Short mmCIF file of C-alpha atoms and ligand atoms in Angstrom, two decimals:
data_model
loop_
_atom_site.label_atom_id
_atom_site.label_comp_id
_atom_site.label_asym_id
_atom_site.label_seq_id
_atom_site.Cartn_x
_atom_site.Cartn_y
_atom_site.Cartn_z
CA MET A 1 -38.71 -2.23 10.58
CA GLN A 2 -34.90 -3.85 10.45
CA ARG A 3 -34.18 -5.74 8.21
CA THR A 4 -32.59 -9.13 8.98
CA LYS A 5 -29.55 -10.92 7.79
CA ILE A 6 -30.10 -14.30 6.45
CA ALA A 7 -26.87 -15.69 8.00
CA HIS A 8 -28.11 -14.65 11.34
CA LEU A 9 -31.29 -16.45 10.99
CA LEU A 10 -29.79 -19.25 9.85
CA GLN A 11 -27.99 -19.55 13.40
CA ARG A 12 -30.92 -19.47 15.33
CA GLU A 13 -31.78 -21.87 17.80
CA GLU A 14 -35.71 -20.62 18.20
CA PRO A 15 -38.10 -19.64 15.64
CA LEU A 16 -38.75 -15.79 15.39
CA ALA A 17 -41.90 -14.07 14.30
CA ASP A 18 -42.50 -11.32 12.28
CA LEU A 19 -38.79 -10.62 11.36
CA LEU A 20 -38.10 -8.64 7.68
CA ILE A 21 -35.73 -10.09 4.74
CA LYS A 22 -34.55 -8.59 1.86
CA GLY A 23 -32.64 -10.11 -0.86
CA TRP A 24 -32.20 -11.58 -4.28
CA VAL A 25 -34.24 -14.82 -5.69
CA ARG A 26 -32.27 -17.75 -6.61
CA THR A 27 -34.90 -19.88 -7.90
CA ARG A 28 -38.62 -19.92 -7.85
CA ARG A 29 -40.72 -22.92 -8.24
CA ASP A 30 -44.62 -22.86 -7.36
CA SER A 31 -47.10 -25.79 -6.55
CA LYS A 32 -50.61 -25.44 -6.64
CA THR A 33 -50.90 -23.04 -3.63
CA PHE A 34 -48.00 -21.69 -2.88
CA SER A 35 -44.64 -20.46 -4.29
CA PHE A 36 -41.07 -21.79 -2.80
CA ILE A 37 -38.39 -19.08 -3.43
CA GLU A 38 -35.13 -19.41 -2.60
CA LEU A 39 -33.78 -16.19 -1.19
CA ASN A 40 -29.66 -15.18 -0.82
CA ASP A 41 -28.63 -11.92 0.83
CA GLY A 42 -25.12 -12.12 0.63
CA SER A 43 -24.53 -12.46 4.24
CA CYS A 44 -23.98 -16.26 3.88
CA LEU A 45 -23.31 -19.11 1.13
CA LYS A 46 -26.81 -20.74 1.89
CA ASN A 47 -30.21 -19.49 0.85
CA ILE A 48 -33.39 -19.46 2.89
CA GLN A 49 -36.95 -20.89 1.55
CA VAL A 50 -39.46 -18.87 1.39
CA ILE A 51 -43.01 -20.01 1.65
CA ALA A 52 -45.43 -17.40 -0.16
CA ALA A 53 -49.05 -18.45 -0.30
CA GLU A 54 -51.69 -17.82 -2.80
CA THR A 55 -53.79 -15.87 -0.17
CA LEU A 56 -51.32 -13.07 -0.49
CA PRO A 57 -52.93 -10.41 -2.56
CA ASN A 58 -50.48 -10.33 -4.53
CA TYR A 59 -49.95 -13.49 -5.49
CA ALA A 60 -50.87 -13.48 -9.09
CA GLU A 61 -50.00 -10.13 -9.94
CA ASP A 62 -46.02 -10.15 -8.37
CA ILE A 63 -45.05 -13.09 -7.03
CA ARG A 64 -45.82 -15.90 -9.67
CA ARG A 65 -43.84 -13.75 -11.92
CA ILE A 66 -41.10 -13.14 -9.94
CA THR A 67 -37.48 -14.29 -12.05
CA THR A 68 -34.01 -15.31 -11.64
CA GLY A 69 -32.30 -12.60 -9.88
CA SER A 70 -35.08 -10.26 -8.85
CA ALA A 71 -35.23 -8.58 -5.73
CA VAL A 72 -37.74 -8.79 -2.83
CA ALA A 73 -38.63 -8.05 0.63
CA VAL A 74 -40.74 -10.50 2.69
CA ARG A 75 -42.06 -9.91 6.24
CA GLY A 76 -42.97 -13.29 8.03
CA ASP A 77 -42.08 -15.53 10.64
CA LEU A 78 -39.11 -18.12 11.04
CA VAL A 79 -40.59 -21.39 11.75
CA PRO A 80 -39.46 -25.26 11.34
CA SER A 81 -39.51 -26.37 7.49
CA GLN A 82 -41.65 -28.86 6.72
CA GLY A 83 -40.02 -29.77 3.43
CA GLY A 84 -36.07 -31.79 4.31
CA GLY A 85 -32.80 -30.30 3.24
CA GLN A 86 -32.97 -26.94 5.43
CA ARG A 87 -33.73 -26.71 9.15
CA TRP A 88 -35.78 -23.65 9.08
CA GLU A 89 -38.05 -21.34 6.41
CA VAL A 90 -39.63 -18.05 6.70
CA LYS A 91 -43.46 -18.25 5.99
CA ALA A 92 -44.41 -14.77 4.30
CA SER A 93 -46.98 -12.92 5.58
CA GLN A 94 -46.43 -10.01 3.00
CA LEU A 95 -43.71 -10.34 -0.32
CA VAL A 96 -42.72 -7.39 -1.76
CA LEU A 97 -41.65 -7.17 -4.95
CA VAL A 98 -38.81 -4.62 -5.21
CA SER A 99 -37.31 -5.10 -8.53
CA LEU A 100 -37.80 -7.79 -11.17
CA ALA A 101 -34.96 -8.86 -13.09
CA PRO A 102 -35.36 -9.40 -16.75
CA ASP A 103 -34.93 -12.85 -18.59
CA THR A 104 -31.99 -11.43 -20.16
CA PHE A 105 -30.27 -11.49 -16.53
CA PRO A 106 -26.80 -13.26 -16.99
CA LEU A 107 -26.95 -15.32 -13.83
CA GLN A 108 -29.50 -18.15 -14.91
CA LYS A 109 -29.68 -21.31 -12.96
CA LYS A 110 -26.61 -22.92 -14.45
CA ARG A 111 -22.61 -23.43 -14.56
CA HIS A 112 -20.83 -20.80 -15.85
CA THR A 113 -17.33 -20.73 -16.60
CA ASP A 114 -14.70 -18.39 -14.95
CA GLU A 115 -13.65 -16.90 -18.03
CA PHE A 116 -17.09 -15.80 -18.74
CA LEU A 117 -17.95 -14.69 -15.35
CA ARG A 118 -14.89 -12.37 -15.61
CA THR A 119 -16.71 -10.83 -18.56
CA ILE A 120 -19.31 -9.76 -15.56
CA ALA A 121 -17.27 -8.94 -13.00
CA HIS A 122 -19.75 -6.52 -11.51
CA LEU A 123 -22.11 -9.26 -11.18
CA ARG A 124 -20.24 -12.34 -10.15
CA PRO A 125 -20.07 -11.68 -6.85
CA ARG A 126 -23.74 -12.31 -7.03
CA THR A 127 -23.10 -16.50 -7.30
CA ASN A 128 -22.60 -18.48 -4.86
CA LYS A 129 -18.78 -19.24 -5.65
CA TYR A 130 -17.32 -15.65 -6.03
CA GLY A 131 -20.03 -14.68 -2.89
CA ALA A 132 -17.80 -17.51 -1.07
CA ALA A 133 -14.55 -15.82 -2.39
CA PHE A 134 -15.23 -12.00 -1.29
CA ARG A 135 -16.39 -12.97 1.64
CA LEU A 136 -13.23 -15.24 2.37
CA ARG A 137 -11.06 -11.99 1.41
CA SER A 138 -13.04 -9.65 4.04
CA GLU A 139 -12.50 -12.61 6.52
CA LEU A 140 -8.83 -12.83 5.84
CA SER A 141 -8.33 -8.94 5.70
CA TYR A 142 -9.84 -9.32 9.67
CA ALA A 143 -7.67 -12.46 10.26
CA ILE A 144 -4.40 -10.88 9.28
CA HIS A 145 -5.18 -7.54 11.33
CA ARG A 146 -5.93 -9.61 14.20
CA PHE A 147 -2.59 -11.94 14.09
CA PHE A 148 -0.87 -8.49 14.07
CA ARG A 149 -2.69 -6.92 16.85
CA ASP A 150 -2.21 -10.03 19.25
CA ARG A 151 1.84 -9.69 18.83
CA GLY A 152 1.63 -6.10 19.44
CA PHE A 153 2.04 -5.29 15.81
CA ARG A 154 1.35 -1.37 14.79
CA TYR A 155 -0.13 -0.55 11.91
CA ILE A 156 1.08 1.80 9.16
CA HIS A 157 -0.17 3.21 6.27
CA THR A 158 2.54 4.09 3.77
CA PRO A 159 2.32 5.99 0.88
CA VAL A 160 0.56 4.88 -1.95
CA ILE A 161 2.38 7.33 -4.38
CA THR A 162 5.95 7.69 -3.88
CA ALA A 163 9.22 8.78 -5.55
CA SER A 164 11.35 5.32 -5.19
CA ASP A 165 11.38 2.00 -6.72
CA CYS A 166 12.30 -0.04 -3.55
CA GLU A 167 12.56 -3.47 -5.77
CA GLY A 168 14.64 -1.86 -8.24
CA ALA A 169 12.63 -4.00 -10.84
CA GLY A 170 11.90 -1.02 -13.10
CA GLU A 171 8.19 -2.24 -12.86
CA LEU A 172 6.78 1.34 -11.98
CA PHE A 173 3.64 3.07 -12.85
CA ARG A 174 4.22 6.65 -13.70
CA ILE A 175 2.20 9.14 -12.49
CA THR A 176 1.80 12.86 -14.28
CA THR A 177 -0.53 15.83 -14.24
CA LEU A 178 1.55 16.95 -17.42
CA ASP A 179 -0.33 17.65 -20.10
CA LEU A 180 0.67 14.18 -22.35
CA LYS A 181 0.03 16.48 -25.54
CA ASP A 182 2.23 19.07 -24.58
CA VAL A 183 4.97 18.10 -22.16
CA PRO A 184 7.45 20.40 -21.22
CA ARG A 185 11.00 19.50 -22.28
CA ASN A 186 14.38 20.62 -21.07
CA GLN A 187 17.12 19.82 -23.54
CA GLY A 188 15.20 16.93 -24.71
CA LYS A 189 13.95 15.03 -21.79
CA VAL A 190 10.80 15.39 -19.73
CA ASP A 191 10.73 18.45 -17.52
CA THR A 192 9.56 16.77 -14.88
CA SER A 193 10.46 19.53 -12.16
CA GLN A 194 7.38 21.23 -14.05
CA ASP A 195 5.29 18.08 -12.78
CA PHE A 196 3.22 17.87 -9.61
CA PHE A 197 5.51 16.96 -7.22
CA GLY A 198 8.88 18.86 -9.22
CA ARG A 199 9.70 15.18 -9.91
CA GLU A 200 9.02 11.83 -10.88
CA ALA A 201 6.24 10.50 -8.92
CA TYR A 202 5.08 7.01 -9.21
CA LEU A 203 2.89 4.23 -7.59
CA THR A 204 4.35 2.40 -5.23
CA VAL A 205 5.53 -1.30 -5.80
CA SER A 206 6.08 -1.82 -1.89
CA GLY A 207 5.33 0.00 1.24
CA GLN A 208 9.04 -2.01 2.61
CA LEU A 209 11.18 1.41 2.73
CA SER A 210 8.67 3.56 4.93
CA ALA A 211 7.60 0.12 6.97
CA GLU A 212 11.17 -0.15 8.21
CA MET A 213 11.25 4.17 9.03
CA PHE A 214 8.28 3.14 11.30
CA ALA A 215 10.08 -0.55 12.61
CA LEU A 216 13.38 1.61 13.74
CA ALA A 217 10.86 3.68 15.84
CA LEU A 218 7.66 1.44 17.47
CA GLY A 219 9.68 -1.60 16.89
CA ASP A 220 6.87 -4.27 15.35
CA VAL A 221 4.88 -2.83 12.45
CA TYR A 222 3.32 -3.59 9.42
CA THR A 223 1.50 -1.90 6.25
CA PHE A 224 -1.73 -4.07 4.61
CA GLY A 225 -2.56 -2.07 1.70
CA PRO A 226 -2.50 -1.79 -2.14
CA THR A 227 0.79 -2.16 -4.49
CA PHE A 228 0.91 -1.78 -8.43
CA ARG A 229 3.63 -3.58 -10.19
CA ALA A 230 3.71 -2.61 -14.82
CA GLU A 231 4.78 -6.12 -14.89
CA ASN A 232 4.23 -7.44 -18.42
CA SER A 233 3.65 -10.85 -17.93
CA ASN A 234 0.11 -12.36 -18.71
CA THR A 235 0.12 -15.19 -15.60
CA ARG A 236 -2.09 -16.46 -13.34
CA ARG A 237 -0.60 -15.34 -10.65
CA HIS A 238 0.52 -11.91 -11.42
CA ALA A 239 -1.77 -8.61 -11.29
CA ALA A 240 -0.79 -5.03 -12.02
CA GLU A 241 -2.69 -4.00 -8.34
CA PHE A 242 -2.42 -6.46 -5.78
CA TRP A 243 -2.62 -5.62 -2.07
CA MET A 244 0.60 -6.78 0.42
CA VAL A 245 0.76 -7.50 3.71
CA GLU A 246 4.59 -6.65 4.86
CA PRO A 247 5.81 -6.64 8.49
CA GLU A 248 8.75 -5.09 9.38
CA MET A 249 10.52 -5.75 12.88
CA ALA A 250 13.39 -4.46 14.67
CA PHE A 251 15.95 -6.47 16.27
CA CYS A 252 14.94 -9.22 14.27
CA ASP A 253 17.39 -11.21 12.17
CA LEU A 254 16.04 -14.08 9.06
CA ALA A 255 15.61 -17.08 11.74
CA GLY A 256 12.91 -14.80 13.26
CA ASN A 257 11.64 -13.47 10.26
CA MET A 258 10.92 -17.35 8.56
CA ALA A 259 9.31 -17.82 12.01
CA LEU A 260 7.08 -15.08 11.58
CA ALA A 261 6.02 -15.47 7.77
CA GLN A 262 5.07 -19.38 8.83
CA ASP A 263 3.33 -18.55 12.00
CA MET A 264 1.25 -16.18 9.94
CA ILE A 265 0.51 -18.55 7.13
CA GLN A 266 -0.28 -21.28 9.41
CA GLU A 267 -2.65 -19.30 11.94
CA ILE A 268 -4.38 -17.85 9.05
CA ILE A 269 -5.58 -20.94 7.65
CA ARG A 270 -6.68 -22.24 10.68
CA PHE A 271 -8.83 -19.49 11.07
CA VAL A 272 -10.18 -20.10 7.88
CA MET A 273 -10.66 -23.64 8.21
CA LYS A 274 -12.46 -23.20 11.67
CA ASP A 275 -14.16 -19.93 11.25
CA CYS A 276 -15.11 -19.92 7.57
CA ALA A 277 -16.01 -23.68 7.33
CA GLU A 278 -19.13 -22.99 5.22
CA ASP A 279 -17.60 -21.06 2.54
CA LEU A 280 -14.56 -23.25 2.30
CA GLU A 281 -16.25 -26.33 1.93
CA LEU A 282 -17.74 -24.85 -1.31
CA PHE A 283 -14.02 -24.74 -2.57
CA ALA A 284 -13.74 -28.18 -1.31
CA ARG A 285 -16.27 -29.36 -3.25
CA PHE A 286 -16.24 -27.34 -6.58
CA VAL A 287 -13.11 -25.86 -6.77
CA ASP A 288 -10.50 -28.28 -5.68
CA LYS A 289 -10.55 -31.28 -4.26
CA THR A 290 -7.30 -31.69 -2.96
CA LEU A 291 -8.22 -28.15 -0.61
CA MET A 292 -8.33 -29.74 2.60
CA GLY A 293 -5.76 -31.66 2.45
CA THR A 294 -3.39 -29.41 1.49
CA LEU A 295 -4.26 -26.45 3.95
CA GLU A 296 -3.88 -29.25 6.51
CA ASN A 297 -0.55 -30.01 5.64
CA ILE A 298 0.66 -26.54 5.82
CA ALA A 299 -1.17 -25.76 8.82
CA SER A 300 -0.07 -28.63 11.25
CA SER A 301 3.88 -29.34 9.60
CA ASP A 302 7.02 -27.02 10.13
CA PHE A 303 7.76 -25.36 6.92
CA VAL A 304 11.08 -26.76 5.19
CA ARG A 305 13.86 -23.96 5.56
CA LEU A 306 16.70 -24.83 2.67
CA PRO A 307 19.49 -22.59 1.63
CA TYR A 308 19.24 -21.48 -1.80
CA THR A 309 22.28 -23.56 -3.20
CA GLN A 310 20.94 -26.51 -1.83
CA ALA A 311 17.82 -25.79 -3.57
CA ILE A 312 19.76 -25.38 -6.70
CA GLU A 313 21.60 -28.64 -6.28
CA ILE A 314 18.17 -30.47 -5.52
CA ILE A 315 16.87 -29.26 -8.47
CA LYS A 316 19.61 -29.96 -11.39
CA GLN A 317 19.41 -33.65 -9.79
CA ALA A 318 15.51 -33.97 -9.99
CA GLY A 319 15.88 -36.02 -13.35
CA GLN A 320 12.63 -33.88 -14.57
CA ARG A 321 13.03 -31.30 -17.60
CA PHE A 322 12.18 -27.72 -17.10
CA GLU A 323 11.26 -25.10 -19.28
CA TYR A 324 14.50 -23.29 -17.67
CA PRO A 325 17.70 -24.73 -16.51
CA VAL A 326 18.70 -23.64 -13.66
CA GLU A 327 22.32 -22.89 -12.38
CA TRP A 328 24.15 -20.99 -9.10
CA GLY A 329 23.19 -17.66 -9.67
CA THR A 330 19.94 -18.20 -11.74
CA ASP A 331 16.42 -17.03 -10.45
CA LEU A 332 14.14 -19.70 -9.28
CA GLN A 333 11.32 -19.82 -11.66
CA THR A 334 7.43 -21.34 -10.79
CA GLU A 335 8.33 -24.40 -12.31
CA HIS A 336 11.22 -24.79 -9.77
CA GLU A 337 9.28 -23.37 -6.89
CA ARG A 338 6.39 -25.73 -7.37
CA PHE A 339 8.71 -28.67 -7.74
CA LEU A 340 10.58 -28.25 -4.54
CA THR A 341 7.36 -27.68 -2.57
CA GLU A 342 4.91 -30.24 -4.52
CA THR A 343 6.87 -32.76 -5.85
CA HIS A 344 10.27 -33.11 -3.91
CA PHE A 345 9.52 -31.39 -0.04
CA HIS A 346 5.29 -32.39 0.02
CA ALA A 347 5.33 -29.24 2.56
CA PRO A 348 6.21 -25.35 2.28
CA VAL A 349 9.86 -24.25 1.63
CA ILE A 350 11.37 -21.79 2.90
CA VAL A 351 14.40 -20.97 0.47
CA TYR A 352 17.07 -18.69 2.07
CA ASP A 353 20.69 -17.01 1.13
CA TYR A 354 19.97 -15.89 -2.29
CA PRO A 355 22.92 -14.94 -4.45
CA ARG A 356 23.50 -11.05 -3.97
CA ALA A 357 23.15 -10.37 -8.12
CA ILE A 358 19.73 -11.25 -8.00
CA LYS A 359 18.17 -9.35 -5.23
CA PRO A 360 17.25 -5.94 -4.15
CA PHE A 361 19.67 -3.20 -2.78
CA TYR A 362 18.03 -3.81 0.59
CA MET A 363 18.92 -6.96 1.53
CA ARG A 364 21.58 -7.81 3.98
CA VAL A 365 25.35 -9.21 2.71
CA ASN A 366 26.05 -12.24 4.46
CA ASP A 367 29.33 -13.00 5.18
CA ASP A 368 30.39 -15.56 2.54
CA GLY A 369 29.67 -11.92 0.40
CA ARG A 370 27.90 -13.94 -2.20
CA THR A 371 24.42 -14.45 -1.36
CA VAL A 372 22.20 -11.67 1.16
CA ALA A 373 20.04 -12.94 3.76
CA ALA A 374 16.93 -13.14 1.58
CA MET A 375 13.73 -15.97 1.88
CA ASP A 376 10.91 -17.13 -0.17
CA VAL A 377 8.30 -18.89 1.13
CA LEU A 378 7.03 -21.39 -1.75
CA VAL A 379 3.75 -23.45 -1.37
CA PRO A 380 1.91 -26.11 -3.71
CA GLY A 381 0.25 -24.92 -6.05
CA ILE A 382 1.29 -21.39 -6.14
CA GLY A 383 5.09 -20.85 -5.55
CA GLU A 384 5.70 -17.95 -3.81
CA ILE A 385 3.66 -16.54 -1.47
CA VAL A 386 6.22 -14.38 0.37
CA GLY A 387 9.32 -12.69 -0.27
CA GLY A 388 11.39 -11.17 2.45
CA SER A 389 14.52 -10.29 3.93
CA GLN A 390 16.97 -9.04 6.79
CA ARG A 391 17.56 -5.63 6.03
CA GLU A 392 21.57 -4.04 5.25
CA GLU A 393 21.77 -2.08 8.48
CA ARG A 394 25.12 -1.31 7.79
CA LEU A 395 25.41 2.09 6.31
CA GLU A 396 28.91 1.50 4.26
CA VAL A 397 28.02 -1.67 2.83
CA LEU A 398 24.08 -0.15 1.61
CA GLU A 399 25.64 2.49 0.08
CA ALA A 400 28.25 0.14 -2.36
CA ARG A 401 25.22 -2.24 -2.68
CA MET A 402 23.46 1.30 -3.95
CA ALA A 403 25.92 1.95 -6.02
CA GLU A 404 26.64 -1.76 -7.67
CA THR A 405 23.10 -1.97 -8.61
CA GLY A 406 23.27 1.53 -10.66
CA MET A 407 21.13 3.41 -7.92
CA ARG A 408 21.39 6.69 -7.46
CA ALA A 409 21.87 7.57 -3.72
CA GLU A 410 20.56 10.79 -3.56
CA PRO A 411 16.94 10.46 -3.45
CA TYR A 412 17.19 7.64 -0.70
CA TRP A 413 19.22 10.28 1.46
CA TRP A 414 16.50 9.78 4.16
CA TYR A 415 16.70 5.75 4.13
CA LEU A 416 20.09 5.97 4.45
CA ASP A 417 20.22 8.44 7.52
CA SER A 418 18.52 5.47 9.72
CA ARG A 419 21.42 3.50 9.02
CA ARG A 420 23.65 6.79 10.11
CA TYR A 421 22.02 7.32 13.21
CA ALA A 422 21.62 4.46 15.31
CA SER A 423 21.19 1.65 13.31
CA VAL A 424 19.78 -1.85 14.67
CA GLU A 425 19.25 -5.41 12.73
CA HIS A 426 15.43 -5.65 11.25
CA SER A 427 13.87 -7.86 9.08
CA GLY A 428 10.52 -7.66 7.44
CA PHE A 429 9.06 -9.61 4.78
CA GLY A 430 5.60 -9.13 1.64
CA LEU A 431 2.92 -11.77 1.73
CA GLY A 432 0.85 -11.73 -1.49
CA PHE A 433 -2.73 -11.28 -0.13
CA GLU A 434 -4.17 -12.60 -3.29
CA ARG A 435 -1.87 -15.89 -3.25
CA LEU A 436 -3.04 -16.28 0.09
CA LEU A 437 -6.32 -16.01 -0.75
CA MET A 438 -5.48 -18.70 -3.91
CA LEU A 439 -3.80 -21.12 -1.38
CA THR A 440 -7.04 -21.03 0.65
CA THR A 441 -9.63 -21.30 -1.84
CA GLY A 442 -7.90 -23.73 -4.61
CA ILE A 443 -8.72 -20.74 -6.83
CA SER A 444 -6.34 -21.45 -9.46
CA ASN A 445 -5.92 -17.32 -11.22
CA ILE A 446 -5.48 -14.55 -9.40
CA ARG A 447 -8.41 -12.69 -11.55
CA ASP A 448 -10.81 -14.58 -10.02
CA VAL A 449 -10.03 -13.44 -6.44
CA ILE A 450 -9.92 -9.30 -6.77
CA PRO A 451 -12.81 -7.90 -7.24
CA PHE A 452 -12.41 -5.80 -10.14
CA PRO A 453 -8.76 -7.36 -11.37
CA ARG A 454 -5.89 -4.98 -13.31
CA THR A 455 -3.70 -7.14 -15.38
CA PRO A 456 -2.39 -6.12 -19.21
CA GLY A 457 -4.47 -4.53 -21.31
CA SER A 458 -7.83 -5.12 -19.43
CA ILE A 459 -9.44 -2.43 -16.71
CA ASP A 460 -12.99 -2.81 -17.80
CA PHE A 461 -15.23 -2.09 -14.52
O1 4AD B 501 8.95 -10.75 -3.20
P1 4AD B 501 8.35 -9.42 -3.39
O2 4AD B 501 8.65 -8.19 -4.47
O3 4AD B 501 8.92 -8.44 -2.31
C1 4AD B 501 8.89 -7.12 -2.04
O4 4AD B 501 7.58 -6.23 -2.64
C2 4AD B 501 9.65 -7.18 -0.56
N1 4AD B 501 9.87 -5.59 -0.48
C3 4AD B 501 8.55 -7.17 0.53
C4 4AD B 501 9.11 -7.06 1.81
O5 4AD B 501 10.04 -7.26 1.82
N2 4AD B 501 8.33 -5.99 2.71
O6 4AD B 501 6.64 -9.18 -3.02
C5 4AD B 501 6.37 -10.03 -2.60
C6 4AD B 501 5.08 -10.45 -2.45
C7 4AD B 501 5.51 -11.73 -3.32
O7 4AD B 501 5.98 -13.16 -2.56
C8 4AD B 501 3.92 -12.47 -3.64
O8 4AD B 501 3.17 -13.47 -3.21
C9 4AD B 501 3.63 -10.82 -3.98
O9 4AD B 501 4.09 -10.11 -3.27
N3 4AD B 501 3.28 -10.42 -5.49
C10 4AD B 501 2.68 -9.87 -6.44
N4 4AD B 501 1.35 -11.14 -6.30
C11 4AD B 501 0.38 -10.47 -7.04
N5 4AD B 501 1.03 -9.98 -8.25
C12 4AD B 501 1.95 -9.47 -8.58
N6 4AD B 501 2.67 -9.06 -9.83
C13 4AD B 501 3.36 -10.11 -7.71
N7 4AD B 501 4.14 -9.19 -7.55
C14 4AD B 501 4.76 -9.90 -6.11
MG1 MG B 502 10.24 -11.77 -4.74
#
């Protein structure tokens, strides 16, 4: 017999006879002649109430022993609930104790701190909050693919193993099959010609360079996959392994790029509000009371467009002390980003045209010569959620930029080729998927939206 999902049962309009459900017991309480079991199978936030009567043959032997966390299988009928609080309940005709959770099971019925739950990341999806967070993670992935497919974008799988440092920030995880106890050397240096690929190799920090090649063939493309950064910063918005969504569009300038970023964030937020309402309500009640207001505000109003030079002026005139002072030429810190979006504009802000000296080689140099056609989308509670740019399509300018940023051009021969052979205007951006999840749930630490987070010094699970 096929098992039915509890989510499916709870949506029914009609009763249902002789069904099978399986799940984990959240609580059990007994009356004289019945046990009431709250059962959850992970398919939705809500539990279903199971009524097990003392007339069941294993009532004394099994049912009265069932503990929180135990796994059970129930056959029975879906009937209108006699008690208040729920529409349906399941009257058990048979209840099998699949597996008893000992009373050392850490998730007893009480609230646990996020810090504690991080130490049991393998069990935390069995709680309401983390179950909801990871269902949302799945739904949001789907919404992203749907958003792009509706607009005719093609999904590209870009390599995880790469030889290039796209962002030029040197935050690369090296990969090697060399014997670290006996590394081959050549004139004192590690001889990487003897390594697996015959040269140095890394985990990718971004799929952008590959995505550009495909945009210049298929038009509008996107990647959505894991990326890696060996940033040794222990903040609540950085992880060493995270997922990035990277659209890339041929024949598109910076304004078109900004429009797509806004559309995407707004459509996804509308999707979550409509299609994930039950899970979202949990976050609005228990995690961030301002969540629904924030989401409605983001979904309904245009994002501010603000040149970097003006952003610096606004921050300097803020009349507020920041840990890091700003001047034209310095990068914005999270505190400045949050000031702009939360305090000054009360809306998402797209800062664009950043100084060329603080941005990677591939961004298009503006006519002023001082700035590049970069854009960052800043949102309340988080700061930067999207980073992108129009790409430098002029070969000579690109080569000069590589030299200026100290890059060797030779390994990028293939990238430069794309500028040699019918180069066209194109643009794209990267959206941090976990930051989008933080935005939509109000969860304030990136470690709590990743199933098994990787951060400096932490790789259990
Ligand atoms: O601004 P970033 O570094 O941009 C790029 O990597 C470009 N190559 C993207 C592109 O144009 N195709 O990163 C993009 C986004 C950031 O805005 C942020 O949301 C997220 O990726 N991000 C991180 N998320 C979690 N942990 C980290 N360590 C992150 N670093 C960046
Ligand atoms: Mg960035």
